[in-house]
Coordinates of C-alpha atoms and ligand atoms in Angstrom, one line a residue:
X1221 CA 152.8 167.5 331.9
X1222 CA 152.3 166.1 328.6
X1223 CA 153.1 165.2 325.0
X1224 CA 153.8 165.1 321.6
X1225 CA 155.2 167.2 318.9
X1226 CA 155.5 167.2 315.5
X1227 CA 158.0 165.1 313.5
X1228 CA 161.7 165.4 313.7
X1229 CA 163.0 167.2 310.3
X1230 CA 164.0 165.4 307.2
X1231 CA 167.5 166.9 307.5
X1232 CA 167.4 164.4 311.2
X1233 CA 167.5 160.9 309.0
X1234 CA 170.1 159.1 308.7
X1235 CA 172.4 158.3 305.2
X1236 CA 171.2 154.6 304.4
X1237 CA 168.9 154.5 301.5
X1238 CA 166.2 151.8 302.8
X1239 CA 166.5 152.9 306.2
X1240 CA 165.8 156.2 305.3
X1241 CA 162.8 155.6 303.3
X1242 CA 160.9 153.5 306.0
X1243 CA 161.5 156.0 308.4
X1244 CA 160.6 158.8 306.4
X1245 CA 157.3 156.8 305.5
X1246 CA 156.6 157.4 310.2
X1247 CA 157.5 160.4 310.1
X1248 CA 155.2 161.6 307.4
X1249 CA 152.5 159.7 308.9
X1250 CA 153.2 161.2 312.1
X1251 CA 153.5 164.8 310.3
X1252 CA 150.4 164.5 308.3
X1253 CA 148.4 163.3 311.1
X1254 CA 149.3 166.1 313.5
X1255 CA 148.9 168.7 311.1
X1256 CA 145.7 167.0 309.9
X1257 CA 144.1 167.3 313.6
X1258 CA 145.2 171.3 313.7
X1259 CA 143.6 171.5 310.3
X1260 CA 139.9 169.2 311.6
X1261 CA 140.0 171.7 314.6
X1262 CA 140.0 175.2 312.7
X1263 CA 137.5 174.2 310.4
X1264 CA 135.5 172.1 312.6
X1265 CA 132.9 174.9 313.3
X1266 CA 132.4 175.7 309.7
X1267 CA 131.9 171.9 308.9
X1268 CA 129.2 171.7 311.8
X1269 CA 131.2 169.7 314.3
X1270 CA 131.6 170.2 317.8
X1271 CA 134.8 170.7 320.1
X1272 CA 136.6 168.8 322.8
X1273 CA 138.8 170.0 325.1
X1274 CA 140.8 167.5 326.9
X1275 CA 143.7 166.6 329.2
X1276 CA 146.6 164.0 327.8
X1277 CA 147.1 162.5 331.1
X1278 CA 143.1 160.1 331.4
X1279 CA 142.4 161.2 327.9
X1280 CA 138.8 159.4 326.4
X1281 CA 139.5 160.1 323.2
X1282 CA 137.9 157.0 322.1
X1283 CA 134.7 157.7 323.8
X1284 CA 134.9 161.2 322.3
X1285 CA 134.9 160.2 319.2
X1286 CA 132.0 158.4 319.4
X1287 CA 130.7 161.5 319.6
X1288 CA 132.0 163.0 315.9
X1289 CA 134.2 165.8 318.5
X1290 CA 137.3 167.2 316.8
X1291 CA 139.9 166.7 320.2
X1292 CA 141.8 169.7 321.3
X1293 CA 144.6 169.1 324.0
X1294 CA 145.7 171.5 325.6
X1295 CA 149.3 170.7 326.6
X1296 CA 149.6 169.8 323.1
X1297 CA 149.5 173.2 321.9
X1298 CA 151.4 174.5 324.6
X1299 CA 154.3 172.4 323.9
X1300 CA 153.9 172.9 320.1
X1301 CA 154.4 176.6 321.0
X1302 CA 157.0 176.2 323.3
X1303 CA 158.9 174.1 320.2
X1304 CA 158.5 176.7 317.6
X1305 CA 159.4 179.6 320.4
X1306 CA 156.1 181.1 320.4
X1307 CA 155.5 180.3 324.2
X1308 CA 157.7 182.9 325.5
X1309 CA 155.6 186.0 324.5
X1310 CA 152.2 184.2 325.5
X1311 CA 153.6 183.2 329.4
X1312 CA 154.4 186.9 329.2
X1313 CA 151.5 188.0 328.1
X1314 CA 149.2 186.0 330.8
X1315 CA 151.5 187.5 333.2
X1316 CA 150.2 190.6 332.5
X1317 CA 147.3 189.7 332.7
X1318 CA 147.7 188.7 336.3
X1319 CA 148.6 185.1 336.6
X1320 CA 151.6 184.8 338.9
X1321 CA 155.1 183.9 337.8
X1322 CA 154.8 179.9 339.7
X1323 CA 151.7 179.3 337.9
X1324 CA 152.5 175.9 335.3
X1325 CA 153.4 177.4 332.3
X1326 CA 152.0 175.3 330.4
X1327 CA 148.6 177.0 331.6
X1328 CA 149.8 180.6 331.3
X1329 CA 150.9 179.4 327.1
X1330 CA 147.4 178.1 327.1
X1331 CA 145.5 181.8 328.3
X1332 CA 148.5 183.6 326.7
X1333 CA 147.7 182.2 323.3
X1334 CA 143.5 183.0 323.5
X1335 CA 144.8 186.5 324.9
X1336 CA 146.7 187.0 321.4
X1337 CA 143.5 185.8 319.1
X1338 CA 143.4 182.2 319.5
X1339 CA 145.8 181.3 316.5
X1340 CA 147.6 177.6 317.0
X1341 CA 151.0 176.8 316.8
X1342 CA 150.5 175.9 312.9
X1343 CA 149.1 179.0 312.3
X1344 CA 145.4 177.9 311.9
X1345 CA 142.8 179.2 314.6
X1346 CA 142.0 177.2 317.2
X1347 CA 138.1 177.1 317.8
X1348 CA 136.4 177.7 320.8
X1349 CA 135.8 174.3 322.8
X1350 CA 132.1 173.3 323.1
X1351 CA 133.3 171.1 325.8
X1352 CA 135.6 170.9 328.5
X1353 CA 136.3 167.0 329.6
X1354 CA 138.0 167.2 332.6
X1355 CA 139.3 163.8 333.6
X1356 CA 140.8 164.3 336.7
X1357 CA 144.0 162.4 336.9
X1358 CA 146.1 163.5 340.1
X1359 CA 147.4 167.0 339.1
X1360 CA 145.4 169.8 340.9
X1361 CA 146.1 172.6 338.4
X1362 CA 143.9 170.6 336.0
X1363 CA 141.4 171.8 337.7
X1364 CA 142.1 175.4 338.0
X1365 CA 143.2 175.5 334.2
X1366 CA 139.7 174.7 332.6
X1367 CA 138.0 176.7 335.4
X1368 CA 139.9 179.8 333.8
X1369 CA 139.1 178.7 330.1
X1370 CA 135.5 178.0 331.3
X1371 CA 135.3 181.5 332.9
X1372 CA 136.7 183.2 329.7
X1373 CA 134.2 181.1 327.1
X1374 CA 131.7 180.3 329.8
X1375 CA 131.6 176.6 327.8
X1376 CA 130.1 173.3 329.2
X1377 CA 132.2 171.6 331.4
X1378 CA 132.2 167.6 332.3
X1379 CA 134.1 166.2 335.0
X1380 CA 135.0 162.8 336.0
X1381 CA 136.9 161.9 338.9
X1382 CA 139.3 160.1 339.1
X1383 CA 140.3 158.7 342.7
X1384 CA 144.0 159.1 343.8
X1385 CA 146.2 155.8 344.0
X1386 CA 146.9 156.8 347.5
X1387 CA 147.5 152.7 348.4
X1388 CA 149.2 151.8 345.0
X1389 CA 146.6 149.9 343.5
X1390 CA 142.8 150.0 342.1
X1391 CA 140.1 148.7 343.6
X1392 CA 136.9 147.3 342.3
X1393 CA 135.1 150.6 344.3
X1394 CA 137.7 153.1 342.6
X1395 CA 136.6 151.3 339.6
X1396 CA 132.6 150.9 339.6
X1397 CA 132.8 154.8 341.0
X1398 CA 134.7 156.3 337.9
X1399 CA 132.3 153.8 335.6
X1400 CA 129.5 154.8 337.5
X1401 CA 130.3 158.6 336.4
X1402 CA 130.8 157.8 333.1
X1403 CA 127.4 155.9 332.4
X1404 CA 125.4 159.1 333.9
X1405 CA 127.5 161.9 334.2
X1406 CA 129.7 161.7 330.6
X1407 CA 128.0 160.2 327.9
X1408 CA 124.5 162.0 328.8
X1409 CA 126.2 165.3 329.1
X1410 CA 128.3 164.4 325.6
X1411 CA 125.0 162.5 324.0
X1412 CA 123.1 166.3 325.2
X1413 CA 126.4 168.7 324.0
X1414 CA 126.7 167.0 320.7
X1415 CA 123.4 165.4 319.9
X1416 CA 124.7 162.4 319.2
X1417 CA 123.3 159.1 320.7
X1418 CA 126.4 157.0 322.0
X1419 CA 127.0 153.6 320.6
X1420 CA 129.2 150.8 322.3
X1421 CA 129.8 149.0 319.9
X1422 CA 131.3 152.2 318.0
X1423 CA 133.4 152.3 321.2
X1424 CA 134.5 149.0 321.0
X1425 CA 135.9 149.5 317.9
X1426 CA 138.3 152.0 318.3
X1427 CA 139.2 150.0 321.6
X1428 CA 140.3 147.2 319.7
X1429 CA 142.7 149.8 317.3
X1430 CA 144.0 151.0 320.6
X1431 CA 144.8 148.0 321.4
X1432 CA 147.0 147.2 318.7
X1433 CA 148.8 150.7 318.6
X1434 CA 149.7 150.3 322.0
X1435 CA 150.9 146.5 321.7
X1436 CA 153.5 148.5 318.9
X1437 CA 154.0 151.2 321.0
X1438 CA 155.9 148.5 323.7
X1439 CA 157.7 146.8 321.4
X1440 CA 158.9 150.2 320.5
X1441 CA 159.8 151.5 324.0
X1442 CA 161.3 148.1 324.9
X1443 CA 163.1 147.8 322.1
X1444 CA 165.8 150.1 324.4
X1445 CA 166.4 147.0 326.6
X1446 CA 169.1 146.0 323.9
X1447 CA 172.3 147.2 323.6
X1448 CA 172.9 149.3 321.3
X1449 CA 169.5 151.0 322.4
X1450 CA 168.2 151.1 319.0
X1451 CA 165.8 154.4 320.2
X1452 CA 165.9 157.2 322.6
X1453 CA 163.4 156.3 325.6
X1454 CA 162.9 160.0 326.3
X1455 CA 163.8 162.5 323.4
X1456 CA 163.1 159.9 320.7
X1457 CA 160.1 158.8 322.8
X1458 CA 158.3 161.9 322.6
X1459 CA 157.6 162.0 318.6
X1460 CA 156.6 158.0 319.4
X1461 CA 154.1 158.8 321.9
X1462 CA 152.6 161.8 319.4
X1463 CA 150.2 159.5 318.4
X1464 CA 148.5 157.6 320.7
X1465 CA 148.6 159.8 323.5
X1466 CA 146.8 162.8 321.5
X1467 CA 144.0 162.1 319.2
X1468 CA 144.6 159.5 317.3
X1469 CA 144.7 156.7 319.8
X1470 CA 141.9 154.6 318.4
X1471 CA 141.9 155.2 314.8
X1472 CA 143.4 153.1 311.7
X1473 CA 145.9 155.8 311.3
X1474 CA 147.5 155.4 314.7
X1475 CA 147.6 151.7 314.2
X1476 CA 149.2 152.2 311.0
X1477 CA 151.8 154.9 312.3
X1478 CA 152.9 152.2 314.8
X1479 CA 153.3 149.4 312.4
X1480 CA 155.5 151.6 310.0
X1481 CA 157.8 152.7 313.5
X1482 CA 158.1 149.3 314.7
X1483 CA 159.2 148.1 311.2
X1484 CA 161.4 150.9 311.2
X1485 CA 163.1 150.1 314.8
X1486 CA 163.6 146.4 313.7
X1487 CA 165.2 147.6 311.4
X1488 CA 167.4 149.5 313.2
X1489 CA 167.9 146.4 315.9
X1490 CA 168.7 144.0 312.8
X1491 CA 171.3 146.6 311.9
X1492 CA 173.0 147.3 315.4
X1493 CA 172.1 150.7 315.6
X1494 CA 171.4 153.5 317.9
X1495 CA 169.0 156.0 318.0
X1496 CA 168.3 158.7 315.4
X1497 CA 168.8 162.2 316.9
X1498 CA 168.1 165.5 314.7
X1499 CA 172.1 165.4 314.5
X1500 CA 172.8 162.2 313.2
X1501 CA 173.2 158.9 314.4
X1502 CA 175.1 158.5 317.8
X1503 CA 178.6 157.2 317.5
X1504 CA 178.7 155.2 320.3
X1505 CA 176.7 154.1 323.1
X1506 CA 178.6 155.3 326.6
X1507 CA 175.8 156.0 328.9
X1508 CA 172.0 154.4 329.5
X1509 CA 170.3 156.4 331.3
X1510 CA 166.9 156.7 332.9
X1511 CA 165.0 160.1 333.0
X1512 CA 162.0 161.8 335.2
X1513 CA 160.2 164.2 334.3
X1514 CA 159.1 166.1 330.9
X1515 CA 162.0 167.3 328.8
X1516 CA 162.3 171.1 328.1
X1517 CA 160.5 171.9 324.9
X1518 CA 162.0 175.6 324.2
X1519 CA 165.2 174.2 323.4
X1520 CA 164.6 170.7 322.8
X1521 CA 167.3 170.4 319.9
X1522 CA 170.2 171.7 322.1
X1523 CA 169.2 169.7 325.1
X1524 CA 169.0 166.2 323.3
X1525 CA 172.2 167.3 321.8
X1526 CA 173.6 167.3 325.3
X1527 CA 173.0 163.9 325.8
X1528 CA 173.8 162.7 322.5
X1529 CA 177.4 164.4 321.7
X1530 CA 178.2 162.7 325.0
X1531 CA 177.4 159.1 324.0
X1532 CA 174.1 159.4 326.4
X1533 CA 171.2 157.3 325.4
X1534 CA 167.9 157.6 327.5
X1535 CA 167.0 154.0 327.6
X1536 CA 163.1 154.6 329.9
X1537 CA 161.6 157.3 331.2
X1538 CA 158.5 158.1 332.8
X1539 CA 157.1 160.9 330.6
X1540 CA 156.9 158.9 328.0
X1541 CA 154.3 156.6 330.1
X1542 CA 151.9 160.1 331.2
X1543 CA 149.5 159.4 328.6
X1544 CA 149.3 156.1 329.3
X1545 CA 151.3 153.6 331.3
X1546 CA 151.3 150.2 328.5
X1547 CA 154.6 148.8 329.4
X1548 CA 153.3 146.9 332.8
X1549 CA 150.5 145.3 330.5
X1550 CA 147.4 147.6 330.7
X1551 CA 145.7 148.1 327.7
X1552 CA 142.3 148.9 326.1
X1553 CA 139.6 146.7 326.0
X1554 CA 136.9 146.1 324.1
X1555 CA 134.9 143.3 325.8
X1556 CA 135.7 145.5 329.0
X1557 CA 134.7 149.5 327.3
X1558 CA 133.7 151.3 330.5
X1559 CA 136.0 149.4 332.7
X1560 CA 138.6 149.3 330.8
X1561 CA 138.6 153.2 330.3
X1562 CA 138.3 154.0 334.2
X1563 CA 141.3 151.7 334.8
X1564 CA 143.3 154.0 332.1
X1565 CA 142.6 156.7 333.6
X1566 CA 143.1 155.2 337.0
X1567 CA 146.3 153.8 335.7
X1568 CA 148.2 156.9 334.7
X1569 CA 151.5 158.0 335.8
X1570 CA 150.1 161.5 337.0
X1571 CA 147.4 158.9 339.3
X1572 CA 150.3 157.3 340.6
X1573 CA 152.0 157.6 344.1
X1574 CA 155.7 157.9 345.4
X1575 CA 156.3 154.2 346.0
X1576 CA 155.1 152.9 342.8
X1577 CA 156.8 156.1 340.7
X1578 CA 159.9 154.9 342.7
X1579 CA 159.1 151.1 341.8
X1580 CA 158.8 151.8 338.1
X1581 CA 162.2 153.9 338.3
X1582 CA 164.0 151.3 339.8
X1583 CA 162.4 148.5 337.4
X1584 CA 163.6 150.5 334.4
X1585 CA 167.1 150.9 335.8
X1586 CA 167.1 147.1 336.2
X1587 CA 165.8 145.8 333.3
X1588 CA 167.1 148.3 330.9
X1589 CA 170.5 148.0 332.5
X1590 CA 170.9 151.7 333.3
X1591 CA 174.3 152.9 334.5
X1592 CA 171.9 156.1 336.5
X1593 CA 169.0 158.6 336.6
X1594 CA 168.6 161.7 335.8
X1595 CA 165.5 163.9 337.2
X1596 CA 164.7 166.8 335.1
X1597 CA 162.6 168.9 337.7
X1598 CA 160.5 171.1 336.2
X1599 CA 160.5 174.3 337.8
X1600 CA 156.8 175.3 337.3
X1601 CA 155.0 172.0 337.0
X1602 CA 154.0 171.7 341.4
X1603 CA 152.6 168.8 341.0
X1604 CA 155.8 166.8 340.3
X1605 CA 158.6 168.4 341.3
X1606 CA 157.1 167.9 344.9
X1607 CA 158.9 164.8 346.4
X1608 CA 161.7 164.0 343.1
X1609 CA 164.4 164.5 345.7
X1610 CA 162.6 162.0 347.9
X1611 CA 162.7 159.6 344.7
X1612 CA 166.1 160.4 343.8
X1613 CA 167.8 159.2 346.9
X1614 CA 165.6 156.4 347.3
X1615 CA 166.3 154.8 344.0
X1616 CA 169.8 155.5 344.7
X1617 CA 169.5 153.9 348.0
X1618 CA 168.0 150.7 346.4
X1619 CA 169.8 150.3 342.8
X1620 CA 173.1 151.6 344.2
X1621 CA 173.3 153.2 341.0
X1622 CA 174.5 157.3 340.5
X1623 CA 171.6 159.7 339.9
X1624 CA 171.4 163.6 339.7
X1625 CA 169.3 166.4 339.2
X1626 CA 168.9 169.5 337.0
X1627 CA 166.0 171.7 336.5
X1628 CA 164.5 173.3 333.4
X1629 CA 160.8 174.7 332.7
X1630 CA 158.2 172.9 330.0
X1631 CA 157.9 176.2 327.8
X1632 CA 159.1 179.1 329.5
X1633 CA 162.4 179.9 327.7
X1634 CA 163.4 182.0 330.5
X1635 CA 164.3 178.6 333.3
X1636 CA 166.3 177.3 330.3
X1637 CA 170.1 177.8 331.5
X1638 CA 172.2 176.0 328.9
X1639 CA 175.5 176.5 330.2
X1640 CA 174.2 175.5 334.0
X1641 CA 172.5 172.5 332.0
X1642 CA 175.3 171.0 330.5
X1643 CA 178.2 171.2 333.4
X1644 CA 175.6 169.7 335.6
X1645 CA 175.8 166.6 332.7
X1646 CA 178.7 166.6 331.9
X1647 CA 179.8 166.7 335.7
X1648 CA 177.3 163.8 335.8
X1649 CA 178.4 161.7 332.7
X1650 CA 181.7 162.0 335.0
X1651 CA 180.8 160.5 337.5
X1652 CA 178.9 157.2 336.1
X1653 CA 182.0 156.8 334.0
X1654 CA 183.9 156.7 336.9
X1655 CA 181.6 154.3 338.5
X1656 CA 181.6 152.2 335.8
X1657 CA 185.3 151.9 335.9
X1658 CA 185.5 151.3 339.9
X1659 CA 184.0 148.3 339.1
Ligands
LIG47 S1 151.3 171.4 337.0 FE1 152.5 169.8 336.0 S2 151.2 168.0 335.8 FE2 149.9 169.8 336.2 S3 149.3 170.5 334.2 FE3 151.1 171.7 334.7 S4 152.8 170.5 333.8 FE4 151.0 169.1 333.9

């Protein structure tokens, strides 16, 4: 389950002269910087730099780049694929290489792209990691994922655990234990892979830009609480998130991207608008909606457009919180470094359990004033789709509010049924409008 693509296109911005420059100036920033990482990683060998590989969900990309690393992730590049409908053939191509059909797609993109010679979704190779950081944040297939990668390149592996939120909240011993790793386990083993001796106060620094990129990064996402939402707190949320939850959280340029967006949603707020989508600006505001689960990233145009012909605005959702869940007031610390790094990773929405996922749903639909919920089950990710029935009916049960269900895969273009799709919504829309008129 993860993150963050590349910029919407140009064509996506709307008429208005100013508005249209300051919101090219984030998107080019965002553009530049994703492209730039794609570019640091197939040349990072030849400039003699090692690799990270790394999870979104409990990333440490500030600790890695203490260590000079260039940061692969690989759901990143999955969902890059699956964007510019080159995941299809690589799922395909894993599955003839014998990994089952339910096996997370997102995995079988991963294997499928080494099978066809390692070339990333830009186009540029991507190396061979030096190092695998697993920090293991509550999905299982985690695991299994960089076992396969470490079979095939028989690279070093680190693993921290994480523990499980099984009682909703962290303790001081879930805490010391993941720190605990960290001091001997992860920065020896990355002070031994990289040669590099590990400074703190390096750390701290890029803790303290972290800390600013996700103060702007709230103000973005709760910027939705006002009507007209002035964003999209799912499909618009996803080329927000790029950032911070890949490897950039940390550096000046992430702080800078989130300075330029916020601007650029202020601006938005000052002028009563609603979100941008890649077809325009939306009319009119008819639906706020909260989502669960990742969106479909084969065809993520035509789904968005789903929402947004139909006046649907997502105003919170919980994928946009898997890299990192800011809005409830965690953020990175620098007089804190360890701690504050094992309670990210502690803290993510992957660590979490039913009743607080079902707690953070039902705050969203309160304080964002949602009219329902939508859970967008994804048909090959195991780890969540387990129990979303469970939270559906509950947060029905408690907000009163209408919700429904469809399901879609992460990158397999084959679980994308657009017709099935959009009568489930519009059968939905339907219904809250209804609703909404009863009382
Ligand atoms: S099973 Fe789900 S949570 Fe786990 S890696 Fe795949 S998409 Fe992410």
């Amino acid at each position: 389950m993860t993150t963050p693509i590349q910029i919407m296109p140009s064509s996506a911005t709307p008429k208005k002269p100013q508005v249209q420059v300051q919101k090219e100036d984030a998107m080019l920033l965002q553009k530049e910087l994703i492209n730039r990482n794609y570019h640091e990683l197939a040349t990072a060998h030849a400039m003699g730099r090692k690799v990270s590989a790394t999870f979104v969900p409990g990333n440490l990309n500030e600790l890695l780049m203490c260590f000079d690393l260039a940061r692969s992730l690989p759901e990143t590049n999955a969902l890059q694929n699956g964007m510019r409908k080159k995941s299809g053939k690589m799922i395909m191509d894993a599955e003839r290489d014998g990994h089952s059909e339910d096996v997370c797609t997102y995995v079988k993109a991963d294997l499928g792209m080494m099978l066809g010679g390692e070339v990333g979704p830009t186009g540029e190779a991507l190396p061979r990691p030096d190092v695998l950081l697993l920090s293991y944040t509550g999905c299982f297939t985690f695991m299994k994922w960089f076992e396969l990668v470490r079979q095939k390149y028989d690279c070093e592996t680190l693993m921290l655990h994480v523990p499980y939120q099984g009682e909703g909240k962290i303790n001081s011993a879930m805490r010391t234990y993941v720190v605990k790793q960290l001091r001997e386990k992860v920065i020896p083993g990355l002070e031994r892979i990289t040669g590099v001796k590990f400074d703190i106060d390096r750390l701290r620094q890029y803790m303290r830009e972290s800390q600013k990129a996700e103060d702007n990064l709230v103000k973005v996402l709760q910027s939705a609480k006002q009507r007209p939402s002035p964003i999209d707190g799912y499909f618009g949320a996803v080329y927000y998130i790029g950032p911070i939850f890949t490897a950039f959280r940390g550096t000046p340029e992430a702080t800078r991207y989130y300075e330029v967006l916020w601007e650029e949603v202020q601006q938005r707020m000052r002028e009563g608008k609603g979100p941008v989508t890649p077809e325009g600006g939306i009319a009119e505001e008819k639906y706020r909606l909260v989502v669960e689960g990742p969106p479909n990233w084969t065809h993520f145009r035509d789904f968005w457009k789903m929402f947004s012909d139909e006046g649907a605005v997502v105003v919170a959702s919980t994928y946009s919180k898997v890299g990192g869940v800011y809005d409830f007031g965690f953020r990175h610390d620098a007089d804190r470094p360890l701690e504050s790094l094992a309670e990210y990773c502690l803290g993510c929405y992957t660590n979490l359990n039913f009743p607080q996922r079902i707690d953070m749903i039902c705050r969203y639909m309160d304080e964002y004033q949602a009219d329902g919920l939508l859970i967008n089950s994804i048909k090959s990710c195991n780890s969540f789709s387990a129990g979303q029935l469970l939270i559906l009916r509950e947060v029905e049960k408690r907000t009163g509010k209408p919700a429904a269900f469809i399901e879609t895969d992460l990158v397999d273009p084959r679980y994308f049924s657009a017709a099935n799709v959009k009568n489930r919504l519009e059968s939905y829309f339907q219904m809250i409008k209804q609703k909404k008129a009863a009382h």
